Amino acid sequence: MNPNQVGELLERAADSVTPAEPDPAGRLVTLGRRRVRRRRAWTAAAAVLAVVALPFATVVANRLPDVVASDTTVSFDGLSVVVPAGWRISREKIVDTCTAEPRTVYLAERWENSAPLTTAPGSTPFTCRSEGQAWMALVQHGPPRYVTPERLLVKDGQLLQVSADISGLSETYIAFTNDLEPTGVVISGDAQARKQLLDRVTWPGAPSAPPSGGLVLPDEITSAVSARPNMINATDARTLSRIRAKLAALQDPVPAGEECALEMPGAVGISLGEITVVLGDASCPQAISTGGGRVRAPAGLGMELHNLIAASERAAVERKKKKD
């Protein structure tokens, strides 16, 4: 992403801010909803968000052999991965997911994809050298966390956001937390290979649910943001109170092993500032808080809350028009 594209991203973010939205920062994050696969690199987008990278030397302190003779466990920025025997370990400042080598575990600060965004009409479609190959990359600064992610899964008690590449042959996993730029894991290969490699990665523990059950929620909500399909925002106290009350009433925890997959288009994410709650529909009637807690929820509650936010924003726009 060049400086002009970064400027364009900022202009689009500014143009999309409605009079009812006091803080456009959340909107800027969700503009990244174009998905990982359509980015040249998250490097420039992270700069837009003003996230400062840690010195790479502190991430990979000890040099490891290029090829491991037996399974070797490597710790990386809070994660650990068991590198398969015979695989190579490669330390890179930036890993290019289009040219990644097979049977390699990359430890990198950032990632990018050098594939051209477009090809000339009539030309042969471009294919990345890495497409279909089995490899893995642990990157200190992963993709952004979305308000409404494509798919969520649970591993090691941790909620993970999953984003698929356009080829369908690689996926990116990040912990669904409040960190805007968490450590990410990119895994390439067919479905079976990805599952086997994902099993080799261990995440730190997830935040705990409240002792009394239910969802961890902010004590006070100043705004509620939804992004299905477009970003909308509610700031009036009455709507916010109704949203919090409906979420606080969910007190039936989901037992371990009974978690279902919350994924688009059935999931609705509601950002409440520091905490996001994702709710499923009839195919997965559960709700999850990034602050902790996973509970059963009435089917359709997500869209009900989304509609409350939409009505609040429309009312704010009408008030603004009458005032003007």
Short mmCIF file of C-alpha atoms in Angstrom, two decimals:
data_model
loop_
_atom_site.label_atom_id
_atom_site.label_comp_id
_atom_site.label_asym_id
_atom_site.label_seq_id
_atom_site.Cartn_x
_atom_site.Cartn_y
_atom_site.Cartn_z
CA MET A 1 0.00 0.00 0.00
CA ASN A 2 1.64 3.26 -1.10
CA PRO A 3 1.20 6.71 0.53
CA ASN A 4 -1.54 7.62 -1.96
CA GLN A 5 -3.52 4.52 -0.99
CA VAL A 6 -3.07 5.32 2.69
CA GLY A 7 -4.37 8.84 2.01
CA GLU A 8 -7.32 7.39 0.15
CA LEU A 9 -8.10 5.12 3.11
CA LEU A 10 -8.11 8.12 5.45
CA GLU A 11 -10.32 10.14 3.10
CA ARG A 12 -12.81 7.29 2.81
CA ALA A 13 -12.87 6.95 6.58
CA ALA A 14 -13.54 10.67 6.98
CA ASP A 15 -16.25 10.69 4.30
CA SER A 16 -18.04 7.78 5.94
CA VAL A 17 -18.39 9.44 9.36
CA THR A 18 -21.98 10.43 10.03
CA PRO A 19 -22.98 13.38 12.25
CA ALA A 20 -24.12 10.87 14.86
CA GLU A 21 -20.64 9.40 15.33
CA PRO A 22 -18.44 11.27 17.84
CA ASP A 23 -15.39 9.05 17.42
CA PRO A 24 -14.53 7.64 13.95
CA ALA A 25 -11.69 5.44 15.21
CA GLY A 26 -13.87 2.34 15.27
CA ARG A 27 -15.00 3.04 11.69
CA LEU A 28 -11.41 3.27 10.52
CA VAL A 29 -10.70 -0.18 11.93
CA THR A 30 -13.69 -1.74 10.21
CA LEU A 31 -12.82 -0.24 6.84
CA GLY A 32 -10.28 -3.04 6.89
CA ARG A 33 -13.31 -5.34 6.35
CA ARG A 34 -12.18 -5.65 2.73
CA ARG A 35 -10.51 -8.77 4.15
CA VAL A 36 -6.91 -9.75 4.49
CA ARG A 37 -6.76 -11.22 1.01
CA ARG A 38 -7.39 -7.87 -0.67
CA ARG A 39 -4.57 -6.07 1.11
CA ARG A 40 -1.11 -5.67 -0.31
CA ALA A 41 0.12 -5.42 3.27
CA TRP A 42 -1.21 -4.67 6.72
CA THR A 43 2.01 -2.75 7.31
CA ALA A 44 0.66 0.52 5.91
CA ALA A 45 -2.75 0.11 7.53
CA ALA A 46 -1.07 -0.41 10.88
CA ALA A 47 0.77 2.86 10.34
CA VAL A 48 -2.57 4.57 9.76
CA LEU A 49 -3.69 3.27 13.15
CA ALA A 50 -0.49 4.64 14.66
CA VAL A 51 0.57 1.34 16.19
CA VAL A 52 4.24 1.29 17.13
CA ALA A 53 6.07 -1.96 16.38
CA LEU A 54 8.30 -3.50 19.02
CA PRO A 55 11.95 -3.97 18.04
CA PHE A 56 12.13 -7.23 16.12
CA ALA A 57 15.27 -8.22 17.97
CA THR A 58 13.24 -8.61 21.18
CA VAL A 59 10.85 -11.02 19.48
CA VAL A 60 13.36 -13.56 18.20
CA ALA A 61 16.22 -13.44 20.67
CA ASN A 62 17.82 -16.85 20.08
CA ARG A 63 18.82 -18.07 16.69
CA LEU A 64 17.52 -21.54 15.85
CA PRO A 65 18.79 -24.08 13.30
CA ASP A 66 17.43 -23.61 9.78
CA VAL A 67 16.13 -27.19 9.62
CA VAL A 68 14.99 -29.10 12.71
CA ALA A 69 15.82 -32.80 12.99
CA SER A 70 12.91 -33.52 15.33
CA ASP A 71 9.79 -31.70 16.50
CA THR A 72 10.95 -28.42 18.05
CA THR A 73 8.84 -26.04 20.13
CA VAL A 74 9.38 -22.34 19.43
CA SER A 75 7.94 -19.50 21.54
CA PHE A 76 7.01 -16.35 19.70
CA ASP A 77 5.38 -13.22 21.13
CA GLY A 78 3.09 -15.12 23.51
CA LEU A 79 2.41 -18.04 21.18
CA SER A 80 4.19 -21.36 20.89
CA VAL A 81 4.39 -23.67 17.89
CA VAL A 82 5.72 -27.20 17.53
CA VAL A 83 7.75 -27.13 14.30
CA PRO A 84 7.42 -30.44 12.40
CA ALA A 85 10.57 -32.50 11.97
CA GLY A 86 12.31 -31.74 8.70
CA TRP A 87 10.79 -28.25 8.41
CA ARG A 88 12.79 -25.08 8.15
CA ILE A 89 12.61 -22.16 10.59
CA SER A 90 13.10 -18.79 8.93
CA ARG A 91 13.35 -15.41 10.66
CA GLU A 92 12.23 -12.52 8.48
CA LYS A 93 11.53 -8.86 9.03
CA ILE A 94 8.58 -9.19 6.61
CA VAL A 95 7.27 -12.46 5.20
CA ASP A 96 5.79 -12.42 1.70
CA THR A 97 2.87 -14.84 1.70
CA CYS A 98 2.95 -15.01 -2.11
CA THR A 99 6.50 -16.39 -2.27
CA ALA A 100 6.62 -18.38 0.99
CA GLU A 101 8.55 -21.64 0.75
CA PRO A 102 6.89 -24.99 1.56
CA ARG A 103 7.62 -26.85 4.80
CA THR A 104 8.74 -23.63 6.48
CA VAL A 105 7.71 -21.89 9.70
CA TYR A 106 8.33 -18.15 9.40
CA LEU A 107 8.84 -15.92 12.43
CA ALA A 108 8.29 -12.36 11.25
CA GLU A 109 7.45 -8.89 12.43
CA ARG A 110 4.94 -8.26 9.64
CA TRP A 111 3.56 -9.84 6.50
CA GLU A 112 2.69 -8.71 3.00
CA ASN A 113 1.47 -10.21 -0.26
CA SER A 114 3.37 -9.18 -3.40
CA ALA A 115 0.72 -10.50 -5.80
CA PRO A 116 -0.54 -7.79 -8.21
CA LEU A 117 -3.94 -6.37 -7.33
CA THR A 118 -5.05 -6.60 -10.96
CA THR A 119 -3.86 -8.19 -14.21
CA ALA A 120 -4.17 -6.93 -17.75
CA PRO A 121 -7.30 -8.05 -19.65
CA GLY A 122 -6.63 -11.26 -21.54
CA SER A 123 -3.45 -12.04 -19.64
CA THR A 124 -2.81 -15.27 -17.76
CA PRO A 125 -4.15 -15.09 -14.20
CA PHE A 126 -1.37 -14.54 -11.70
CA THR A 127 -0.65 -17.43 -9.32
CA CYS A 128 1.43 -17.08 -6.18
CA ARG A 129 4.34 -19.47 -5.94
CA SER A 130 3.18 -20.43 -2.44
CA GLU A 131 -0.40 -21.29 -3.41
CA GLY A 132 -1.40 -24.72 -2.21
CA GLN A 133 1.91 -25.31 -0.41
CA ALA A 134 2.00 -26.25 3.28
CA TRP A 135 3.76 -23.58 5.34
CA MET A 136 3.12 -21.41 8.38
CA ALA A 137 3.97 -17.85 9.44
CA LEU A 138 3.78 -16.34 12.93
CA VAL A 139 3.66 -12.57 12.60
CA GLN A 140 3.99 -10.12 15.46
CA HIS A 141 1.51 -7.71 13.90
CA GLY A 142 -1.37 -9.65 12.40
CA PRO A 143 -4.49 -8.51 10.53
CA PRO A 144 -7.05 -6.21 12.15
CA ARG A 145 -9.81 -7.43 14.42
CA TYR A 146 -13.22 -6.93 12.83
CA VAL A 147 -16.43 -5.97 14.59
CA THR A 148 -18.21 -8.81 12.78
CA PRO A 149 -15.61 -11.45 11.81
CA GLU A 150 -15.98 -13.96 9.00
CA ARG A 151 -15.66 -16.92 11.36
CA LEU A 152 -14.83 -17.62 15.00
CA LEU A 153 -13.48 -20.80 16.54
CA VAL A 154 -12.31 -21.83 20.00
CA LYS A 155 -8.86 -23.30 20.65
CA ASP A 156 -7.00 -23.65 23.94
CA GLY A 157 -9.95 -21.88 25.53
CA GLN A 158 -9.18 -18.86 23.36
CA LEU A 159 -11.60 -17.33 20.86
CA LEU A 160 -9.94 -17.03 17.44
CA GLN A 161 -10.96 -14.91 14.46
CA VAL A 162 -10.42 -16.73 11.15
CA SER A 163 -9.96 -14.95 7.81
CA ALA A 164 -9.65 -16.93 4.58
CA ASP A 165 -7.46 -16.03 1.62
CA ILE A 166 -9.23 -15.60 -1.73
CA SER A 167 -7.68 -18.88 -2.95
CA GLY A 168 -9.19 -20.75 -0.02
CA LEU A 169 -5.83 -22.43 0.54
CA SER A 170 -4.57 -20.31 3.44
CA GLU A 171 -6.15 -18.84 6.55
CA THR A 172 -5.12 -16.29 9.16
CA TYR A 173 -5.89 -16.77 12.85
CA ILE A 174 -5.76 -14.13 15.58
CA ALA A 175 -7.05 -14.07 19.12
CA PHE A 176 -10.38 -12.19 19.18
CA THR A 177 -9.39 -9.75 21.91
CA ASN A 178 -9.33 -5.98 22.35
CA ASP A 179 -5.87 -5.72 20.76
CA LEU A 180 -6.24 -3.99 17.39
CA GLU A 181 -3.11 -5.66 15.99
CA PRO A 182 -2.50 -8.98 17.76
CA THR A 183 0.02 -11.66 16.90
CA GLY A 184 -1.33 -13.62 13.95
CA VAL A 185 -0.76 -17.07 12.49
CA VAL A 186 -1.00 -17.62 8.73
CA ILE A 187 -1.39 -21.27 7.73
CA SER A 188 -1.29 -22.49 4.13
CA GLY A 189 -2.24 -25.83 2.63
CA ASP A 190 -5.32 -27.93 2.09
CA ALA A 191 -7.95 -28.24 4.83
CA GLN A 192 -6.36 -31.28 6.45
CA ALA A 193 -2.88 -29.75 6.43
CA ARG A 194 -4.18 -26.50 7.94
CA LYS A 195 -5.94 -28.36 10.73
CA GLN A 196 -2.83 -30.39 11.55
CA LEU A 197 -0.66 -27.27 11.63
CA LEU A 198 -3.18 -25.30 13.69
CA ASP A 199 -3.12 -28.11 16.27
CA ARG A 200 0.61 -27.39 16.69
CA VAL A 201 0.00 -23.78 17.79
CA THR A 202 -0.81 -22.91 21.41
CA TRP A 203 -2.39 -19.61 22.41
CA PRO A 204 -2.29 -18.09 25.90
CA GLY A 205 -5.43 -18.47 28.02
CA ALA A 206 -8.55 -16.50 27.22
CA PRO A 207 -10.16 -14.00 29.61
CA SER A 208 -12.37 -15.67 32.19
CA ALA A 209 -16.12 -15.41 32.34
CA PRO A 210 -17.66 -13.67 35.37
CA PRO A 211 -17.89 -15.99 38.41
CA SER A 212 -21.67 -15.59 38.36
CA GLY A 213 -21.87 -16.47 34.67
CA GLY A 214 -22.99 -14.23 31.85
CA LEU A 215 -20.88 -11.92 29.69
CA VAL A 216 -18.21 -9.44 30.69
CA LEU A 217 -19.58 -6.02 29.68
CA PRO A 218 -18.41 -2.44 30.16
CA ASP A 219 -19.80 -0.77 33.29
CA GLU A 220 -20.75 2.20 31.16
CA ILE A 221 -21.43 2.31 27.42
CA THR A 222 -20.96 5.60 25.55
CA SER A 223 -21.58 4.18 22.07
CA ALA A 224 -22.59 0.97 20.33
CA VAL A 225 -21.26 0.20 16.85
CA SER A 226 -22.42 -2.46 14.41
CA ALA A 227 -21.00 -3.27 10.99
CA ARG A 228 -23.46 -5.44 9.09
CA PRO A 229 -23.07 -4.65 6.31
CA ASN A 230 -22.14 -1.00 6.91
CA MET A 231 -20.87 0.77 10.02
CA ILE A 232 -23.66 2.30 12.13
CA ASN A 233 -23.44 3.93 15.53
CA ALA A 234 -25.76 4.67 18.45
CA THR A 235 -24.93 7.19 21.17
CA ASP A 236 -28.23 8.03 22.87
CA ALA A 237 -28.51 6.88 26.47
CA ARG A 238 -31.88 5.15 26.07
CA THR A 239 -30.71 2.86 23.24
CA LEU A 240 -27.43 2.09 24.99
CA SER A 241 -29.24 1.21 28.20
CA ARG A 242 -31.57 -1.17 26.35
CA ILE A 243 -28.65 -2.88 24.60
CA ARG A 244 -26.69 -3.37 27.81
CA ALA A 245 -29.75 -4.67 29.68
CA LYS A 246 -30.49 -7.26 26.98
CA LEU A 247 -26.89 -8.48 27.01
CA ALA A 248 -26.64 -8.51 30.80
CA ALA A 249 -29.75 -10.69 30.94
CA LEU A 250 -27.92 -13.52 29.14
CA GLN A 251 -26.88 -15.76 32.03
CA ASP A 252 -26.85 -19.33 30.63
CA PRO A 253 -23.18 -20.30 30.07
CA VAL A 254 -22.26 -22.59 27.17
CA PRO A 255 -20.54 -25.72 28.56
CA ALA A 256 -17.12 -26.64 27.21
CA GLY A 257 -17.46 -28.76 24.10
CA GLU A 258 -20.84 -27.33 23.13
CA GLU A 259 -19.49 -24.22 21.40
CA CYS A 260 -20.79 -23.74 17.86
CA ALA A 261 -19.21 -21.81 15.00
CA LEU A 262 -20.29 -18.18 14.78
CA GLU A 263 -19.70 -17.10 11.22
CA MET A 264 -20.97 -14.69 8.60
CA PRO A 265 -23.66 -14.08 7.54
CA GLY A 266 -25.27 -15.36 10.73
CA ALA A 267 -23.13 -13.46 13.22
CA VAL A 268 -23.70 -9.86 14.33
CA GLY A 269 -20.95 -7.99 16.18
CA ILE A 270 -21.73 -5.11 18.53
CA SER A 271 -18.74 -3.01 19.64
CA LEU A 272 -19.29 -1.40 23.04
CA GLY A 273 -16.00 0.46 23.16
CA GLU A 274 -13.38 -1.68 24.87
CA ILE A 275 -15.47 -4.84 24.52
CA THR A 276 -17.15 -6.44 21.51
CA VAL A 277 -20.00 -8.94 21.75
CA VAL A 278 -20.71 -11.28 18.81
CA LEU A 279 -24.13 -12.94 18.60
CA GLY A 280 -25.20 -15.83 16.39
CA ASP A 281 -28.53 -16.62 14.75
CA ALA A 282 -30.64 -19.81 14.80
CA SER A 283 -27.71 -21.82 13.41
CA CYS A 284 -25.61 -20.90 16.47
CA PRO A 285 -27.70 -19.17 19.16
CA GLN A 286 -24.79 -18.12 21.35
CA ALA A 287 -23.13 -14.84 22.33
CA ILE A 288 -19.46 -14.21 23.09
CA SER A 289 -17.74 -11.25 24.77
CA THR A 290 -14.13 -10.35 24.05
CA GLY A 291 -13.89 -9.48 27.74
CA GLY A 292 -14.88 -13.03 28.73
CA GLY A 293 -17.95 -15.26 28.77
CA ARG A 294 -19.90 -17.34 26.26
CA VAL A 295 -23.65 -17.81 26.80
CA ARG A 296 -26.75 -19.10 25.07
CA ALA A 297 -28.75 -16.34 23.39
CA PRO A 298 -32.17 -16.09 21.73
CA ALA A 299 -31.94 -16.54 17.97
CA GLY A 300 -32.31 -13.17 16.31
CA LEU A 301 -31.05 -11.10 19.27
CA GLY A 302 -28.06 -9.92 17.25
CA MET A 303 -30.21 -8.44 14.50
CA GLU A 304 -32.57 -6.97 17.11
CA LEU A 305 -29.66 -5.05 18.66
CA HIS A 306 -28.37 -4.10 15.22
CA ASN A 307 -31.78 -2.66 14.35
CA LEU A 308 -31.85 -0.65 17.59
CA ILE A 309 -28.51 0.90 16.64
CA ALA A 310 -29.73 1.62 13.10
CA ALA A 311 -32.88 3.32 14.40
CA SER A 312 -30.82 5.41 16.80
CA GLU A 313 -28.51 6.59 14.03
CA ARG A 314 -31.41 7.45 11.73
CA ALA A 315 -33.03 9.49 14.49
CA ALA A 316 -29.78 11.35 15.13
CA VAL A 317 -29.45 12.19 11.43
CA GLU A 318 -33.04 13.48 11.32
CA ARG A 319 -32.45 15.65 14.38
CA LYS A 320 -29.34 17.07 12.74
CA LYS A 321 -31.25 17.87 9.55
CA LYS A 322 -34.01 19.68 11.47
CA LYS A 323 -31.43 21.64 13.45
CA ASP A 324 -29.66 22.72 10.25
#
